[in-house]
Amino acid sequence: MKDKVCSDFVFMPLKGDQRVPPMATGGVPVAAAGGAAVVETDSTEVKSKIVVVGDCECGKTTLIHRYVKSKFQETYTPTGFDTYSGSYNVSDTYTIHMSIWDTSGDTGYDRVRPLSYSDADLVIICFSISNPESMENVVSKWHPEVREHCPTQPIMLVGCKADIRSEVKNLPPSTPRPNLVSYDQGLKTAKHIGALVYSETSAKTSQRSVNDVMEVAALSSAGTSGTGAAPAAANASAGEGANSFGRQRSFIRRKRFSGLSDAKAQLRKEAAKSCVVM
């Protein structure tokens, strides 16, 4: 049945740290982590695993904290491996439960970090706009590592600490300017590695930029493990809804975007065509 209010499709940013419940609303267990799971209720719920990688101190953990907790992390704390959970409501009848894996960029973890890639639905590679070397490492280290363990999963490239550019502009004329990564350089790198989306964020000054990245990541990751692949565990209408969702989102894995506004506009357009009541 077609949704009578397709125009109400909205992108709602996550507020707070919402943990994924072990059981769905109707008392039906959710499938194992890493696989897309359809729940047999009047609404559909999908599980998605997103892995975040990049150099040490490039802004990975701050990005995740800003999204999950809506707070900016002032002090740098080295990360080993942490996992965060959040729910993203695509519509009143469709929810994506994200498992966000934060990894360490330290070389000491090079042998164990690959364990994080298991069952990943999407990988976000981060670099710091204030550190050109971290962007170079995207090509020389992170992209090869990701493709070795996730050969087909979509990748997003995110430049963190975009607020640094504004700070540099406000420096006195006599102050030496640091070497920063330009937007065009970041975009060129994203195209070189075949990234799905390139975006720049500032966890310090822009909650919206962080929300935009995670919203598109959630939508792009849903279905990459075969959304609707477990229809036996769901009723016929829920299975059809899951397949429809996968079809709606498949285009984003075929087209690269230089900015999130284009991606979100396309997602809204696709949703308006075929949003479905589960």
Tab-separated table of C-alpha atoms in Angstrom:
chain	number	residue	atom	x	y	z
A	1	MET	CA	0.000	0.000	0.000
A	2	LYS	CA	1.346	3.367	-0.945
A	3	ASP	CA	2.086	5.743	1.889
A	4	LYS	CA	-0.581	8.412	1.840
A	5	VAL	CA	1.841	11.040	3.135
A	6	CYS	CA	5.000	10.458	1.125
A	7	SER	CA	5.840	14.139	1.386
A	8	ASP	CA	6.406	13.697	5.128
A	9	PHE	CA	9.605	11.701	4.528
A	10	VAL	CA	12.145	13.421	6.740
A	11	PHE	CA	15.753	13.028	7.866
A	12	MET	CA	15.814	13.066	11.639
A	13	PRO	CA	19.241	13.392	13.308
A	14	LEU	CA	19.926	11.147	16.259
A	15	LYS	CA	19.610	12.867	19.620
A	16	GLY	CA	21.425	11.242	22.481
A	17	ASP	CA	22.944	7.793	22.835
A	18	GLN	CA	20.158	5.415	21.832
A	19	ARG	CA	21.113	1.811	22.412
A	20	VAL	CA	19.806	-0.921	20.144
A	21	PRO	CA	17.315	-3.084	22.075
A	22	PRO	CA	18.019	-6.816	22.122
A	23	MET	CA	14.400	-7.513	21.089
A	24	ALA	CA	12.211	-5.711	18.609
A	25	THR	CA	8.902	-4.095	19.497
A	26	GLY	CA	6.876	-7.194	18.703
A	27	GLY	CA	9.122	-9.458	20.778
A	28	VAL	CA	10.875	-10.877	17.731
A	29	PRO	CA	14.678	-11.180	18.030
A	30	VAL	CA	16.791	-9.068	15.666
A	31	ALA	CA	19.253	-10.935	13.431
A	32	ALA	CA	22.951	-11.192	14.287
A	33	ALA	CA	25.165	-8.110	14.011
A	34	GLY	CA	26.463	-7.229	10.576
A	35	GLY	CA	23.483	-8.574	8.637
A	36	ALA	CA	20.420	-6.615	7.670
A	37	ALA	CA	17.496	-7.871	9.729
A	38	VAL	CA	13.819	-7.411	9.007
A	39	VAL	CA	11.572	-7.526	12.073
A	40	GLU	CA	8.102	-9.051	11.878
A	41	THR	CA	6.061	-6.110	13.114
A	42	ASP	CA	4.056	-3.279	11.613
A	43	SER	CA	7.353	-1.427	11.173
A	44	THR	CA	10.639	-2.527	9.641
A	45	GLU	CA	13.982	-2.365	11.406
A	46	VAL	CA	17.379	-2.876	9.771
A	47	LYS	CA	20.763	-3.354	11.405
A	48	SER	CA	23.835	-1.737	9.885
A	49	LYS	CA	27.507	-1.857	10.782
A	50	ILE	CA	29.615	1.227	10.008
A	51	VAL	CA	33.393	1.178	10.564
A	52	VAL	CA	35.338	4.449	10.942
A	53	VAL	CA	39.081	4.474	10.177
A	54	GLY	CA	41.855	7.013	9.684
A	55	ASP	CA	45.069	8.391	11.177
A	56	CYS	CA	45.467	9.053	14.891
A	57	GLU	CA	44.117	12.462	15.977
A	58	CYS	CA	42.384	13.065	12.654
A	59	GLY	CA	38.993	13.544	14.318
A	60	LYS	CA	37.319	10.105	14.075
A	61	THR	CA	36.295	9.760	17.709
A	62	THR	CA	35.218	13.395	18.004
A	63	LEU	CA	33.008	12.957	14.947
A	64	ILE	CA	31.295	9.914	16.465
A	65	HIS	CA	30.917	11.515	19.912
A	66	ARG	CA	29.362	14.611	18.403
A	67	TYR	CA	26.769	12.511	16.573
A	68	VAL	CA	25.929	9.997	19.287
A	69	LYS	CA	26.096	12.333	22.293
A	70	SER	CA	25.606	15.760	20.641
A	71	LYS	CA	28.694	16.959	22.504
A	72	PHE	CA	32.111	18.135	21.376
A	73	GLN	CA	34.979	16.226	22.960
A	74	GLU	CA	37.476	18.896	24.007
A	75	THR	CA	40.373	16.673	25.040
A	76	TYR	CA	42.072	14.077	22.873
A	77	THR	CA	41.894	10.539	24.216
A	78	PRO	CA	43.638	7.781	22.229
A	79	THR	CA	41.203	5.124	21.035
A	80	GLY	CA	41.754	1.405	21.041
A	81	PHE	CA	38.492	-0.014	19.754
A	82	ASP	CA	35.095	1.285	20.806
A	83	THR	CA	31.603	0.532	19.576
A	84	TYR	CA	28.666	2.924	19.678
A	85	SER	CA	25.016	2.291	18.888
A	86	GLY	CA	22.388	4.620	17.529
A	87	SER	CA	18.996	4.499	15.875
A	88	TYR	CA	18.166	6.522	12.785
A	89	ASN	CA	14.482	6.918	11.914
A	90	VAL	CA	14.151	7.062	8.160
A	91	SER	CA	10.373	7.392	8.481
A	92	ASP	CA	7.628	6.459	10.924
A	93	THR	CA	7.781	2.884	9.709
A	94	TYR	CA	11.467	2.369	8.937
A	95	THR	CA	14.382	2.475	11.402
A	96	ILE	CA	18.068	1.768	10.846
A	97	HIS	CA	19.951	0.588	13.923
A	98	MET	CA	23.601	1.523	13.491
A	99	SER	CA	26.566	-0.137	15.124
A	100	ILE	CA	29.399	2.398	14.746
A	101	TRP	CA	32.894	0.983	15.210
A	102	ASP	CA	35.637	3.433	16.175
A	103	THR	CA	39.143	2.146	15.458
A	104	SER	CA	42.689	3.176	16.277
A	105	GLY	CA	44.970	4.525	13.570
A	106	ASP	CA	48.086	3.571	15.501
A	107	THR	CA	50.434	1.230	13.645
A	108	GLY	CA	50.513	-0.986	16.724
A	109	TYR	CA	46.946	-2.003	15.900
A	110	ASP	CA	47.569	-2.811	12.241
A	111	ARG	CA	47.334	-6.549	12.837
A	112	VAL	CA	44.156	-6.514	14.936
A	113	ARG	CA	42.259	-3.634	13.285
A	114	PRO	CA	41.199	-5.847	10.319
A	115	LEU	CA	38.952	-7.749	12.751
A	116	SER	CA	36.735	-4.665	12.845
A	117	TYR	CA	35.950	-4.942	9.138
A	118	SER	CA	34.113	-8.245	9.493
A	119	ASP	CA	30.484	-7.880	8.326
A	120	ALA	CA	30.886	-4.137	7.747
A	121	ASP	CA	28.165	-2.558	5.609
A	122	LEU	CA	30.012	0.729	5.000
A	123	VAL	CA	33.396	2.236	5.865
A	124	ILE	CA	34.057	5.909	6.621
A	125	ILE	CA	37.676	6.966	6.030
A	126	CYS	CA	38.586	10.170	7.875
A	127	PHE	CA	41.479	12.590	7.535
A	128	SER	CA	42.299	15.941	9.118
A	129	ILE	CA	42.031	19.084	6.993
A	130	SER	CA	44.807	20.547	9.144
A	131	ASN	CA	47.158	17.656	8.320
A	132	PRO	CA	47.868	17.023	4.598
A	133	GLU	CA	49.827	13.894	5.491
A	134	SER	CA	46.676	12.302	6.889
A	135	MET	CA	45.012	12.780	3.502
A	136	GLU	CA	47.996	11.248	1.713
A	137	ASN	CA	47.662	8.248	4.013
A	138	VAL	CA	44.098	7.778	2.771
A	139	VAL	CA	45.546	6.735	-0.593
A	140	SER	CA	48.693	4.980	0.575
A	141	LYS	CA	47.346	3.131	3.629
A	142	TRP	CA	43.653	3.320	4.429
A	143	HIS	CA	42.083	2.715	1.063
A	144	PRO	CA	44.253	-0.354	0.304
A	145	GLU	CA	43.555	-1.756	3.783
A	146	VAL	CA	39.806	-1.202	3.495
A	147	ARG	CA	39.619	-2.725	0.019
A	148	GLU	CA	41.602	-5.764	1.136
A	149	HIS	CA	39.021	-6.585	3.794
A	150	CYS	CA	35.920	-4.911	2.333
A	151	PRO	CA	36.279	-5.272	-1.437
A	152	THR	CA	32.718	-4.306	-2.358
A	153	GLN	CA	31.370	-2.248	0.536
A	154	PRO	CA	30.754	1.476	-0.112
A	155	ILE	CA	33.275	3.997	1.225
A	156	MET	CA	32.723	7.576	2.368
A	157	LEU	CA	35.626	10.029	2.647
A	158	VAL	CA	35.288	12.679	5.368
A	159	GLY	CA	37.568	15.639	6.005
A	160	CYS	CA	37.438	16.516	9.705
A	161	LYS	CA	38.253	19.796	11.491
A	162	ALA	CA	36.874	22.075	8.767
A	163	ASP	CA	36.675	24.906	11.328
A	164	ILE	CA	40.466	25.202	11.097
A	165	ARG	CA	40.075	27.081	7.817
A	166	SER	CA	38.035	29.835	9.474
A	167	GLU	CA	40.532	30.096	12.300
A	168	VAL	CA	43.383	30.501	9.830
A	169	LYS	CA	41.538	33.252	7.959
A	170	ASN	CA	41.197	35.210	11.199
A	171	LEU	CA	44.895	35.079	12.018
A	172	PRO	CA	46.825	38.368	11.918
A	173	PRO	CA	48.412	39.031	8.482
A	174	SER	CA	51.902	38.658	9.907
A	175	THR	CA	51.211	35.154	11.253
A	176	PRO	CA	52.499	32.287	9.080
A	177	ARG	CA	49.687	30.241	7.538
A	178	PRO	CA	49.736	26.466	8.063
A	179	ASN	CA	49.397	24.165	5.088
A	180	LEU	CA	45.780	22.993	4.951
A	181	VAL	CA	43.958	20.542	2.694
A	182	SER	CA	41.660	22.372	0.272
A	183	TYR	CA	38.173	21.180	-0.596
A	184	ASP	CA	39.271	20.453	-4.167
A	185	GLN	CA	42.161	18.317	-2.932
A	186	GLY	CA	39.821	16.304	-0.724
A	187	LEU	CA	37.341	15.871	-3.561
A	188	LYS	CA	40.099	14.735	-5.931
A	189	THR	CA	41.205	12.140	-3.395
A	190	ALA	CA	37.626	10.920	-2.971
A	191	LYS	CA	37.281	10.432	-6.732
A	192	HIS	CA	40.656	8.688	-6.874
A	193	ILE	CA	39.622	6.038	-4.339
A	194	GLY	CA	36.094	5.726	-5.728
A	195	ALA	CA	34.388	7.045	-2.602
A	196	LEU	CA	30.613	7.192	-2.571
A	197	VAL	CA	30.544	10.660	-0.982
A	198	TYR	CA	33.055	13.324	0.011
A	199	SER	CA	32.152	15.689	2.808
A	200	GLU	CA	33.853	18.016	5.269
A	201	THR	CA	32.738	18.323	8.876
A	202	SER	CA	33.443	20.301	11.997
A	203	ALA	CA	32.510	18.443	15.159
A	204	LYS	CA	33.484	21.572	17.061
A	205	THR	CA	31.224	24.110	15.362
A	206	SER	CA	28.661	22.259	13.234
A	207	GLN	CA	26.385	19.540	14.574
A	208	ARG	CA	24.536	19.566	11.256
A	209	SER	CA	27.600	18.655	9.205
A	210	VAL	CA	28.154	15.643	11.448
A	211	ASN	CA	24.491	14.625	11.305
A	212	ASP	CA	24.510	14.867	7.509
A	213	VAL	CA	27.464	12.482	7.246
A	214	MET	CA	25.901	9.874	9.519
A	215	GLU	CA	22.459	10.157	7.909
A	216	VAL	CA	23.853	9.441	4.454
A	217	ALA	CA	26.076	6.697	5.904
A	218	ALA	CA	23.045	5.015	7.474
A	219	LEU	CA	20.995	5.159	4.275
A	220	SER	CA	23.905	4.033	2.107
A	221	SER	CA	24.803	1.120	4.376
A	222	ALA	CA	21.275	-0.263	4.699
A	223	GLY	CA	20.879	-3.188	2.387
A	224	THR	CA	24.524	-3.705	1.416
A	225	SER	CA	24.464	-7.115	3.095
A	226	GLY	CA	21.322	-7.980	1.175
A	227	THR	CA	18.410	-6.203	2.783
A	228	GLY	CA	15.451	-8.484	2.608
A	229	ALA	CA	17.737	-11.506	2.316
A	230	ALA	CA	16.026	-13.056	5.338
A	231	PRO	CA	12.365	-12.880	4.314
A	232	ALA	CA	11.734	-16.259	5.902
A	233	ALA	CA	11.905	-14.519	9.250
A	234	ALA	CA	9.420	-11.883	8.173
A	235	ASN	CA	5.929	-11.755	6.763
A	236	ALA	CA	5.363	-11.138	3.064
A	237	SER	CA	4.623	-7.427	3.347
A	238	ALA	CA	7.673	-6.743	5.484
A	239	GLY	CA	9.855	-8.688	3.052
A	240	GLU	CA	8.537	-6.688	0.118
A	241	GLY	CA	9.126	-3.471	2.029
A	242	ALA	CA	12.722	-4.424	2.712
A	243	ASN	CA	13.337	-5.225	-0.944
A	244	SER	CA	11.766	-1.933	-1.932
A	245	PHE	CA	14.034	-0.090	0.452
A	246	GLY	CA	17.072	-1.838	-1.022
A	247	ARG	CA	16.024	-0.859	-4.523
A	248	GLN	CA	15.476	2.740	-3.484
A	249	ARG	CA	18.950	2.971	-1.976
A	250	SER	CA	20.842	1.007	-4.625
A	251	PHE	CA	21.336	4.073	-6.803
A	252	ILE	CA	23.553	5.738	-4.201
A	253	ARG	CA	26.057	2.912	-4.527
A	254	ARG	CA	26.254	3.508	-8.266
A	255	LYS	CA	26.775	7.263	-8.207
A	256	ARG	CA	29.406	9.392	-6.489
A	257	PHE	CA	28.466	12.708	-4.932
A	258	SER	CA	30.788	15.633	-4.245
A	259	GLY	CA	28.539	16.872	-1.443
A	260	LEU	CA	25.909	15.547	0.908
A	261	SER	CA	23.235	17.983	-0.241
A	262	ASP	CA	23.085	16.246	-3.636
A	263	ALA	CA	22.952	12.822	-2.018
A	264	LYS	CA	20.176	13.778	0.370
A	265	ALA	CA	18.191	15.439	-2.405
A	266	GLN	CA	18.404	12.209	-4.421
A	267	LEU	CA	17.364	10.155	-1.393
A	268	ARG	CA	14.317	12.345	-0.824
A	269	LYS	CA	13.383	12.042	-4.497
A	270	GLU	CA	13.656	8.262	-4.403
A	271	ALA	CA	11.615	8.101	-1.193
A	272	ALA	CA	8.871	10.256	-2.684
A	273	LYS	CA	8.583	7.805	-5.584
A	274	SER	CA	8.161	4.647	-3.562
A	275	CYS	CA	7.889	5.086	0.191
A	276	VAL	CA	5.993	2.082	1.542
A	277	VAL	CA	4.052	1.306	4.697
A	278	MET	CA	5.491	-1.877	6.159
